[in-house]
Structures are given as C-alpha cells and as structure tokens.
CSV table of N, CA, C and O in Angstrom, one decimal:
chain,number,residue,atom,x,y,z
X,514,MET,N,22.9,-5.6,-21.7
X,514,MET,CA,24.0,-5.7,-21.5
X,514,MET,C,24.4,-4.1,-21.2
X,514,MET,O,24.1,-3.2,-21.5
X,515,GLU,N,24.9,-4.1,-19.7
X,515,GLU,CA,25.5,-2.1,-20.0
X,515,GLU,C,27.1,-2.1,-19.4
X,515,GLU,O,27.7,-3.4,-19.3
X,516,LEU,N,27.5,-1.0,-19.9
X,516,LEU,CA,29.2,-0.9,-19.5
X,516,LEU,C,29.2,-0.7,-18.1
X,516,LEU,O,28.8,-0.5,-17.1
X,517,LYS,N,30.9,-1.2,-17.6
X,517,LYS,CA,31.1,-1.2,-16.2
X,517,LYS,C,31.6,-0.4,-15.8
X,517,LYS,O,32.2,0.8,-16.4
X,518,LEU,N,31.3,0.3,-14.5
X,518,LEU,CA,31.8,1.5,-14.0
X,518,LEU,C,32.5,0.7,-13.1
X,518,LEU,O,32.0,0.0,-11.9
X,519,ARG,N,33.5,1.8,-12.5
X,519,ARG,CA,34.0,1.5,-11.2
X,519,ARG,C,34.6,3.0,-10.9
X,519,ARG,O,35.3,3.8,-11.5
X,520,ASN,N,34.0,2.9,-9.8
X,520,ASN,CA,34.6,4.7,-9.0
X,520,ASN,C,34.1,5.7,-10.1
X,520,ASN,O,34.7,6.9,-10.3
X,521,GLY,N,33.1,5.9,-10.8
X,521,GLY,CA,32.8,6.8,-11.6
X,521,GLY,C,33.3,6.7,-12.9
X,521,GLY,O,32.5,7.5,-13.8
X,522,ASP,N,33.9,5.8,-13.5
X,522,ASP,CA,34.7,5.6,-14.7
X,522,ASP,C,34.1,4.4,-15.4
X,522,ASP,O,34.1,3.2,-14.5
X,523,TYR,N,34.1,4.3,-16.6
X,523,TYR,CA,34.3,3.3,-17.5
X,523,TYR,C,35.6,2.4,-17.8
X,523,TYR,O,36.3,3.0,-17.2
X,524,VAL,N,34.9,1.0,-17.6
X,524,VAL,CA,36.6,0.5,-17.3
X,524,VAL,C,36.9,-0.1,-18.7
X,524,VAL,O,35.8,-1.2,-19.3
X,525,PRO,N,37.9,-0.5,-18.9
X,525,PRO,CA,38.7,-0.6,-20.1
X,525,PRO,C,38.6,-2.4,-20.3
X,525,PRO,O,39.0,-2.8,-19.1
X,526,ASP,N,38.5,-2.5,-21.5
X,526,ASP,CA,38.5,-4.0,-21.6
X,526,ASP,C,40.5,-4.7,-22.3
X,526,ASP,O,40.4,-5.9,-21.9
X,527,GLY,N,41.1,-3.3,-22.3
X,527,GLY,CA,42.6,-3.6,-22.6
X,527,GLY,C,42.7,-4.0,-23.8
X,527,GLY,O,43.5,-3.8,-24.5
X,528,VAL,N,41.6,-3.7,-25.2
X,528,VAL,CA,41.9,-3.9,-26.3
X,528,VAL,C,40.9,-2.8,-27.1
X,528,VAL,O,40.3,-3.2,-28.4
X,529,GLY,N,40.6,-1.8,-26.5
X,529,GLY,CA,40.2,-0.5,-26.8
X,529,GLY,C,39.1,-0.2,-26.7
X,529,GLY,O,38.4,0.7,-27.1
X,530,GLY,N,38.2,-1.0,-26.0
X,530,GLY,CA,36.9,-1.0,-26.3
X,530,GLY,C,36.2,-1.0,-24.5
X,530,GLY,O,37.7,-1.1,-23.5
X,531,LEU,N,35.6,-1.1,-23.8
X,531,LEU,CA,35.0,-1.1,-22.5
X,531,LEU,C,34.3,-2.1,-22.4
X,531,LEU,O,33.7,-3.0,-22.7
X,532,LYS,N,34.6,-2.7,-20.8
X,532,LYS,CA,33.9,-3.8,-20.3
X,532,LYS,C,32.4,-3.5,-20.1
X,532,LYS,O,32.0,-2.6,-19.9
X,533,ARG,N,31.4,-4.8,-20.2
X,533,ARG,CA,29.9,-4.6,-19.9
X,533,ARG,C,29.5,-5.5,-19.0
X,533,ARG,O,30.3,-6.7,-18.4
X,534,VAL,N,28.9,-5.4,-18.6
X,534,VAL,CA,28.2,-6.5,-17.1
X,534,VAL,C,26.7,-6.7,-17.3
X,534,VAL,O,26.2,-6.0,-18.5
X,535,GLU,N,26.2,-7.7,-16.9
X,535,GLU,CA,24.7,-8.2,-17.6
X,535,GLU,C,24.6,-8.9,-16.2
X,535,GLU,O,24.9,-9.3,-15.5
X,536,GLY,N,23.2,-9.3,-16.4
X,536,GLY,CA,22.4,-9.9,-15.4
X,536,GLY,C,22.5,-9.2,-13.9
X,536,GLY,O,21.9,-8.2,-13.3
X,537,ARG,N,22.9,-10.3,-12.6
X,537,ARG,CA,22.9,-9.4,-11.0
X,537,ARG,C,24.1,-8.4,-11.6
X,537,ARG,O,23.6,-7.8,-10.3
X,538,GLU,N,24.9,-8.8,-12.0
X,538,GLU,CA,26.2,-7.5,-12.0
X,538,GLU,C,26.0,-6.0,-12.6
X,538,GLU,O,25.8,-4.8,-11.2
X,539,ALA,N,25.0,-6.3,-13.2
X,539,ALA,CA,24.4,-5.1,-13.8
X,539,ALA,C,23.2,-4.7,-13.2
X,539,ALA,O,23.0,-3.4,-12.6
X,540,LEU,N,22.4,-5.8,-12.5
X,540,LEU,CA,21.4,-4.3,-11.6
X,540,LEU,C,22.0,-4.3,-10.5
X,540,LEU,O,21.7,-2.8,-10.1
X,541,LEU,N,22.9,-4.7,-9.8
X,541,LEU,CA,24.1,-3.9,-8.7
X,541,LEU,C,24.6,-2.7,-9.0
X,541,LEU,O,24.3,-2.1,-8.4
X,542,GLN,N,25.1,-2.7,-10.2
X,542,GLN,CA,25.3,-1.2,-10.6
X,542,GLN,C,24.1,-0.3,-10.7
X,542,GLN,O,24.7,0.4,-10.4
X,543,ARG,N,23.4,-0.6,-11.4
X,543,ARG,CA,22.0,0.5,-11.4
X,543,ARG,C,21.6,0.7,-10.1
X,543,ARG,O,21.4,1.8,-9.8
X,544,VAL,N,21.4,-0.2,-9.3
X,544,VAL,CA,21.1,-0.3,-7.8
X,544,VAL,C,21.9,1.1,-7.1
X,544,VAL,O,21.5,2.2,-6.3
X,545,LEU,N,23.3,0.6,-7.1
X,545,LEU,CA,24.2,1.5,-6.6
X,545,LEU,C,24.2,2.8,-6.7
X,545,LEU,O,24.1,3.8,-6.1
X,546,PHE,N,23.9,2.9,-8.0
X,546,PHE,CA,24.2,4.7,-8.8
X,546,PHE,C,22.7,5.2,-8.1
X,546,PHE,O,22.9,6.4,-8.2
X,547,LYS,N,21.5,4.5,-8.8
X,547,LYS,CA,20.4,4.9,-7.9
X,547,LYS,C,20.0,5.3,-6.8
X,547,LYS,O,19.3,6.5,-6.5
X,548,LEU,N,21.0,4.7,-5.5
X,548,LEU,CA,20.4,4.9,-4.2
X,548,LEU,C,22.3,5.8,-3.7
X,548,LEU,O,21.4,7.1,-3.1
X,549,THR,N,22.9,6.1,-4.6
X,549,THR,CA,24.1,7.2,-4.3
X,549,THR,C,23.9,8.6,-5.5
X,549,THR,O,24.1,9.5,-4.5
X,550,ALA,N,22.8,8.6,-6.3
X,550,ALA,CA,22.6,9.8,-7.1
X,550,ALA,C,21.9,10.6,-6.5
X,550,ALA,O,20.6,9.7,-5.7
X,551,ARG,N,22.1,12.0,-6.4
X,551,ARG,CA,20.7,12.8,-5.9
X,551,ARG,C,19.4,13.1,-6.5
X,551,ARG,O,19.5,13.3,-7.8
X,552,ARG,N,18.4,12.8,-6.3
X,552,ARG,CA,17.0,12.6,-7.0
X,552,ARG,C,17.1,14.3,-7.3
X,552,ARG,O,17.0,15.1,-6.4
X,553,GLY,N,16.2,14.7,-8.4
X,553,GLY,CA,16.6,15.5,-8.9
X,553,GLY,C,17.6,16.5,-9.7
X,553,GLY,O,17.7,17.4,-10.1
X,554,ALA,N,18.8,15.9,-9.3
X,554,ALA,CA,19.9,16.4,-9.9
X,554,ALA,C,20.0,16.0,-11.3
X,554,ALA,O,21.3,17.0,-12.4
X,555,PHE,N,19.7,15.3,-12.1
X,555,PHE,CA,19.5,15.3,-13.8
X,555,PHE,C,18.0,16.2,-14.3
X,555,PHE,O,17.3,15.4,-14.0
X,556,PRO,N,18.4,17.5,-14.7
X,556,PRO,CA,17.3,17.6,-15.5
X,556,PRO,C,16.7,17.0,-16.0
X,556,PRO,O,15.2,16.8,-16.1
X,557,PHE,N,17.1,15.8,-17.2
X,557,PHE,CA,16.0,15.6,-18.2
X,557,PHE,C,15.6,14.0,-17.5
X,557,PHE,O,14.5,13.3,-18.2
X,558,SER,N,16.6,13.6,-16.3
X,558,SER,CA,15.5,12.7,-15.3
X,558,SER,C,15.4,12.9,-14.3
X,558,SER,O,16.2,12.5,-13.2
X,559,PRO,N,14.1,13.4,-13.7
X,559,PRO,CA,14.1,14.0,-12.4
X,559,PRO,C,13.9,13.4,-11.5
X,559,PRO,O,14.1,13.6,-9.9
X,560,GLU,N,13.3,12.2,-11.6
X,560,GLU,CA,13.0,11.0,-10.9
X,560,GLU,C,14.3,10.0,-10.6
X,560,GLU,O,13.9,8.6,-10.0
X,561,LEU,N,15.0,10.2,-11.3
X,561,LEU,CA,16.4,9.2,-11.0
X,561,LEU,C,16.8,9.9,-9.8
X,561,LEU,O,17.3,10.4,-9.4
X,562,GLY,N,17.5,8.7,-8.9
X,562,GLY,CA,18.3,9.0,-7.8
X,562,GLY,C,17.0,8.7,-6.7
X,562,GLY,O,15.8,8.2,-6.4
X,563,SER,N,17.8,8.9,-5.1
X,563,SER,CA,17.3,8.9,-4.2
X,563,SER,C,17.1,9.9,-3.5
X,563,SER,O,17.9,11.0,-3.8
X,564,ARG,N,16.5,10.0,-2.3
X,564,ARG,CA,16.6,11.1,-1.7
X,564,ARG,C,17.4,10.7,-0.6
X,564,ARG,O,17.0,11.6,1.0
X,565,LEU,N,17.7,9.8,-0.3
X,565,LEU,CA,18.3,9.5,1.3
X,565,LEU,C,19.4,10.3,1.2
X,565,LEU,O,19.6,10.6,3.0
X,566,TRP,N,19.9,11.3,0.8
X,566,TRP,CA,21.0,12.3,1.0
X,566,TRP,C,19.9,13.5,2.2
X,566,TRP,O,20.5,14.2,3.1
X,567,GLN,N,18.9,13.1,2.3
X,567,GLN,CA,17.7,13.8,2.8
X,567,GLN,C,17.5,13.4,4.8
X,567,GLN,O,16.6,13.9,5.2
X,568,LEU,N,18.0,12.4,4.4
X,568,LEU,CA,17.7,11.6,6.1
X,568,LEU,C,18.2,12.1,7.3
X,568,LEU,O,17.6,12.0,8.1
X,569,GLY,N,19.5,13.0,7.0
X,569,GLY,CA,19.5,13.8,8.2
X,569,GLY,C,18.6,14.5,8.8
X,569,GLY,O,18.4,15.1,10.1
X,570,LYS,N,17.6,15.2,7.8
X,570,LYS,CA,16.8,16.0,8.3
X,570,LYS,C,15.5,16.0,8.8
X,570,LYS,O,14.8,15.9,9.5
X,571,ALA,N,15.3,14.3,8.6
X,571,ALA,CA,14.1,13.7,9.6
X,571,ALA,C,14.5,13.4,10.9
X,571,ALA,O,15.5,13.2,11.2
X,572,PRO,N,13.6,13.2,12.0
X,572,PRO,CA,13.5,13.4,13.2
X,572,PRO,C,14.2,11.8,13.5
X,572,PRO,O,14.0,10.9,12.5
X,573,PRO,N,15.0,11.6,14.2
X,573,PRO,CA,15.9,10.5,14.6
X,573,PRO,C,15.1,9.1,14.5
X,573,PRO,O,15.3,8.2,14.3
X,574,ALA,N,14.0,9.5,15.4
X,574,ALA,CA,13.1,8.2,15.6
X,574,ALA,C,12.3,7.8,14.7
X,574,ALA,O,11.6,6.6,13.9
X,575,GLN,N,13.0,8.7,13.1
X,575,GLN,CA,11.6,8.9,11.8
X,575,GLN,C,12.6,8.0,10.7
X,575,GLN,O,12.3,7.6,9.4
X,576,GLN,N,13.9,8.3,10.8
X,576,GLN,CA,14.7,8.1,9.6
X,576,GLN,C,14.6,6.8,9.3
X,576,GLN,O,14.9,6.4,8.2
X,577,GLN,N,14.4,5.5,10.5
X,577,GLN,CA,14.8,4.2,9.7
X,577,GLN,C,13.5,4.0,8.6
X,577,GLN,O,13.6,3.3,7.5
X,578,ALA,N,12.4,4.3,9.0
X,578,ALA,CA,11.3,4.5,8.0
X,578,ALA,C,11.4,5.0,6.9
X,578,ALA,O,11.2,4.6,5.8
X,579,ALA,N,11.8,6.4,6.9
X,579,ALA,CA,12.3,7.2,6.0
X,579,ALA,C,13.5,6.7,4.8
X,579,ALA,O,13.2,6.6,3.6
X,580,ALA,N,14.0,5.9,5.6
X,580,ALA,CA,15.1,5.2,5.1
X,580,ALA,C,15.0,4.1,3.7
X,580,ALA,O,15.0,3.9,2.6
X,581,VAL,N,13.9,2.9,4.4
X,581,VAL,CA,13.2,2.5,3.4
X,581,VAL,C,12.4,2.9,2.6
X,581,VAL,O,12.3,2.6,1.2
X,582,GLN,N,11.8,4.2,3.1
X,582,GLN,CA,10.8,4.9,1.7
X,582,GLN,C,11.5,5.5,0.6
X,582,GLN,O,11.2,5.0,-0.2
X,583,TYR,N,13.0,6.0,0.9
X,583,TYR,CA,13.5,6.7,0.0
X,583,TYR,C,14.4,5.5,-0.6
X,583,TYR,O,14.6,5.9,-2.1
X,584,ALA,N,14.8,4.3,-0.6
X,584,ALA,CA,15.0,3.2,-1.2
X,584,ALA,C,14.1,2.8,-1.9
X,584,ALA,O,14.9,2.5,-2.9
X,585,ALA,N,12.9,2.2,-2.0
X,585,ALA,CA,12.3,1.9,-2.6
X,585,ALA,C,11.5,3.0,-3.2
X,585,ALA,O,11.6,2.5,-4.5
X,586,GLU,N,11.6,4.0,-2.9
X,586,GLU,CA,11.1,5.1,-4.0
X,586,GLU,C,12.4,5.2,-5.3
X,586,GLU,O,12.4,5.0,-6.5
X,587,ALA,N,14.0,5.3,-4.9
X,587,ALA,CA,14.8,5.6,-5.7
X,587,ALA,C,14.7,3.9,-6.6
X,587,ALA,O,15.1,4.2,-8.3
X,588,LEU,N,14.3,2.7,-6.0
X,588,LEU,CA,14.7,1.6,-7.0
X,588,LEU,C,13.4,1.1,-7.4
X,588,LEU,O,12.8,-0.2,-8.2
X,589,GLU,N,12.2,1.9,-8.0
X,589,GLU,CA,10.9,1.6,-8.2
X,589,GLU,C,11.4,1.7,-9.9
X,589,GLU,O,12.1,2.2,-10.3
X,590,GLY,N,10.8,0.3,-10.6
X,590,GLY,CA,10.9,0.1,-11.5
X,590,GLY,C,11.9,-1.2,-11.7
X,590,GLY,O,12.5,-1.6,-13.0
X,591,GLU,N,12.7,-1.0,-10.6
X,591,GLU,CA,13.8,-2.6,-10.6
X,591,GLU,C,13.4,-3.8,-10.6
X,591,GLU,O,11.9,-3.9,-9.8
X,592,ALA,N,13.8,-4.9,-11.1
X,592,ALA,CA,13.0,-5.9,-10.7
X,592,ALA,C,13.6,-6.4,-9.4
X,592,ALA,O,14.0,-7.4,-9.3
X,593,LEU,N,12.9,-5.9,-8.2
X,593,LEU,CA,13.4,-6.5,-7.0
X,593,LEU,C,12.4,-5.3,-6.0
X,593,LEU,O,11.7,-5.1,-6.1
X,594,THR,N,12.8,-6.6,-4.5
X,594,THR,CA,11.6,-5.6,-3.8
X,594,THR,C,12.8,-5.2,-2.8
X,594,THR,O,13.5,-5.8,-2.5
X,595,VAL,N,12.2,-4.1,-2.2
X,595,VAL,CA,13.4,-3.8,-1.2
X,595,VAL,C,12.4,-4.0,0.4
X,595,VAL,O,11.3,-3.9,0.7
X,596,GLU,N,13.4,-4.9,0.8
X,596,GLU,CA,12.5,-6.0,2.3
X,596,GLU,C,12.7,-4.7,3.4
X,596,GLU,O,11.6,-4.3,4.4
X,597,SER,N,14.0,-4.1,3.7
X,597,SER,CA,14.1,-3.5,4.5
X,597,SER,C,15.6,-2.9,4.6
X,597,SER,O,16.2,-2.9,3.7
X,598,ALA,N,15.8,-1.7,5.4
X,598,ALA,CA,16.8,-0.9,5.4
X,598,ALA,C,17.7,-0.9,6.8
X,598,ALA,O,17.0,-0.7,8.2
X,599,GLU,N,19.0,-0.8,7.0
X,599,GLU,CA,19.5,-0.6,8.4
X,599,GLU,C,20.2,0.5,8.6
X,599,GLU,O,21.3,0.5,7.3
X,600,LEU,N,20.3,1.3,9.5
X,600,LEU,CA,21.2,2.6,9.4
X,600,LEU,C,22.1,2.4,10.6
X,600,LEU,O,22.1,1.8,11.5
X,601,GLU,N,23.9,2.4,10.2
X,601,GLU,CA,24.8,2.1,11.4
X,601,GLU,C,25.8,4.1,11.2
X,601,GLU,O,26.1,3.8,10.0
X,602,PRO,N,25.2,4.5,12.1
X,602,PRO,CA,26.2,5.9,12.1
X,602,PRO,C,27.9,5.1,11.7
X,602,PRO,O,27.9,4.7,12.4
X,603,ARG,N,28.7,6.3,11.2
X,603,ARG,CA,29.9,5.9,11.2
X,603,ARG,C,31.0,7.3,11.9
X,603,ARG,O,31.9,7.3,11.7
X,604,GLY,N,30.3,8.0,11.9
X,604,GLY,CA,30.7,9.2,12.6
X,604,GLY,C,31.0,10.7,11.7
X,604,GLY,O,31.2,10.3,10.5
X,605,GLN,N,30.9,11.7,12.0
X,605,GLN,CA,31.6,12.8,11.1
X,605,GLN,C,30.6,13.1,10.1
X,605,GLN,O,30.6,13.5,8.8
X,606,GLY,N,29.1,12.9,10.4
X,606,GLY,CA,28.1,13.1,9.5
X,606,GLY,C,27.7,12.1,8.7
X,606,GLY,O,27.3,11.9,8.0
X,607,VAL,N,28.4,10.7,8.3
X,607,VAL,CA,28.5,9.8,7.8
X,607,VAL,C,27.8,8.2,8.2
X,607,VAL,O,27.8,8.1,9.2
X,608,VAL,N,26.5,8.3,7.5
X,608,VAL,CA,26.2,6.5,8.0
X,608,VAL,C,26.1,6.0,6.9
X,608,VAL,O,25.6,6.3,5.7
X,609,ALA,N,26.1,4.2,7.3
X,609,ALA,CA,26.0,3.3,6.2
X,609,ALA,C,24.2,2.9,6.2
X,609,ALA,O,24.3,3.0,7.1
X,610,LEU,N,24.2,2.7,5.2
X,610,LEU,CA,22.6,2.6,4.7
X,610,LEU,C,22.8,0.7,4.5
X,610,LEU,O,23.5,1.2,3.0
X,611,LYS,N,22.4,0.0,4.8
X,611,LYS,CA,22.1,-1.3,4.1
X,611,LYS,C,20.7,-1.6,4.0
X,611,LYS,O,19.9,-2.0,4.7
X,612,VAL,N,20.6,-2.1,2.5
X,612,VAL,CA,19.4,-2.0,2.2
X,612,VAL,C,19.5,-3.3,1.6
X,612,VAL,O,20.0,-4.2,0.9
X,613,ASN,N,18.1,-4.0,2.2
X,613,ASN,CA,17.8,-5.5,1.9
X,613,ASN,C,16.5,-5.9,0.7
X,613,ASN,O,15.6,-5.3,1.2
X,614,CYS,N,17.4,-6.2,0.0
X,614,CYS,CA,16.7,-6.5,-1.4
X,614,CYS,C,16.3,-8.0,-1.6
X,614,CYS,O,17.4,-8.7,-1.2
X,615,VAL,N,15.6,-7.9,-2.5
X,615,VAL,CA,15.0,-9.8,-3.2
X,615,VAL,C,15.3,-9.4,-4.1
X,615,VAL,O,14.0,-8.9,-4.9
X,616,TRP,N,15.6,-10.5,-5.1
X,616,TRP,CA,15.6,-10.6,-6.6
X,616,TRP,C,15.9,-11.6,-7.2
X,616,TRP,O,17.0,-12.9,-6.5
X,617,GLN,N,15.0,-12.4,-8.0
X,617,GLN,CA,15.0,-13.5,-8.2
X,617,GLN,C,14.7,-14.4,-7.0
X,617,GLN,O,15.4,-15.8,-7.2
X,618,GLY,N,14.0,-14.0,-6.3
X,618,GLY,CA,13.4,-14.9,-5.3
X,618,GLY,C,15.3,-14.9,-3.6
X,618,GLY,O,15.1,-15.9,-2.8
X,619,LYS,N,16.1,-14.3,-4.4
X,619,LYS,CA,17.4,-14.2,-3.6
X,619,LYS,C,17.7,-12.9,-2.9
X,619,LYS,O,17.4,-12.0,-3.5
X,620,PRO,N,18.4,-12.9,-1.8
X,620,PRO,CA,18.3,-12.1,-1.4
X,620,PRO,C,19.6,-11.1,-2.1
X,620,PRO,O,20.3,-11.8,-2.4
X,621,LEU,N,19.6,-9.6,-2.1
X,621,LEU,CA,20.4,-8.8,-2.7
X,621,LEU,C,20.5,-7.9,-2.2
X,621,LEU,O,20.3,-6.5,-1.8
X,622,PRO,N,21.6,-7.7,-0.8
X,622,PRO,CA,22.2,-6.8,0.2
X,622,PRO,C,22.9,-5.5,-0.4
X,622,PRO,O,24.1,-6.1,-1.2
X,623,VAL,N,22.8,-4.0,0.0
X,623,VAL,CA,23.2,-3.2,-0.9
X,623,VAL,C,23.8,-2.5,0.2
X,623,VAL,O,22.7,-2.0,0.8
X,624,THR,N,24.9,-2.0,0.6
X,624,THR,CA,25.1,-1.2,1.4
X,624,THR,C,26.0,0.0,0.7
X,624,THR,O,26.4,0.1,-0.2
X,625,VAL,N,25.5,1.4,1.1
X,625,VAL,CA,26.3,2.7,0.5
X,625,VAL,C,26.3,3.5,1.8
X,625,VAL,O,25.6,3.1,3.1
X,626,GLU,N,27.4,4.2,1.7
X,626,GLU,CA,27.6,5.4,2.6
X,626,GLU,C,26.6,6.8,2.3
X,626,GLU,O,26.6,7.1,1.5
X,627,ILE,N,26.3,7.5,3.2
X,627,ILE,CA,25.3,8.6,3.1
X,627,ILE,C,26.5,9.6,4.1
X,627,ILE,O,26.6,9.8,4.9
X,628,VAL,N,26.4,10.8,3.1
X,628,VAL,CA,27.0,11.7,3.8
X,628,VAL,C,26.0,13.0,4.2
X,628,VAL,O,25.4,13.5,3.4
C-alpha cells in the first residue's frame, strides 16, 4: 500500500492520517510519477524517472519511437508492458503523450503532458 498523492501532495484521510492506495490505483500513481519525473533529478536514485522531456531534441521522424523507448525505460521494473505511445501536439511547446500499457492482461492507458 502506498500513500495517495494529488497534485504532488499527500491526501489527508480526515482523521489525522493520510489516504492510501493499492492495486491498480497504486500502479497508476507510480506510472504517472515515473513518466513525469526527470530521469537523473534524484541523486540517490539516478535511474528514477524518464527522459521524455528530451523528446524535442529528437528529429520529428524519430520522436514516436523515442517516446516508446523512453516510456519503457522509465517503467522498467513495473509489472506491465508498454505496447505503444501516441504523441499529440498541444501548442506552445506542449505535447500530450498517451502511453498504451498492458497490466494483468488489461489495457492501462496513461496520458501525460510534456513541456
């Protein structure tokens, strides 16, 4: 069981403690964190996070493949499989990335914004 996060803060349970999550919700929380955290930003866990923020450096023709690679790299060690990724420009340097994962034989789509 993990502590529940919302907008980067722990969620209180209303009785002096903190809410917890487990199962699919805990996995989804970890996946979102790992995809949005910059790889190398945590000195004691340099492998934590993703290189998705570097997508803009890749040539446009290679960005799709790089997105799949970076997502799979970030989620290595989780009990899921990254099947594909879809990029959608949102304007002003923002890109929406939908990562299509499979967890326990069921689809687990995750969307994050990359700036």
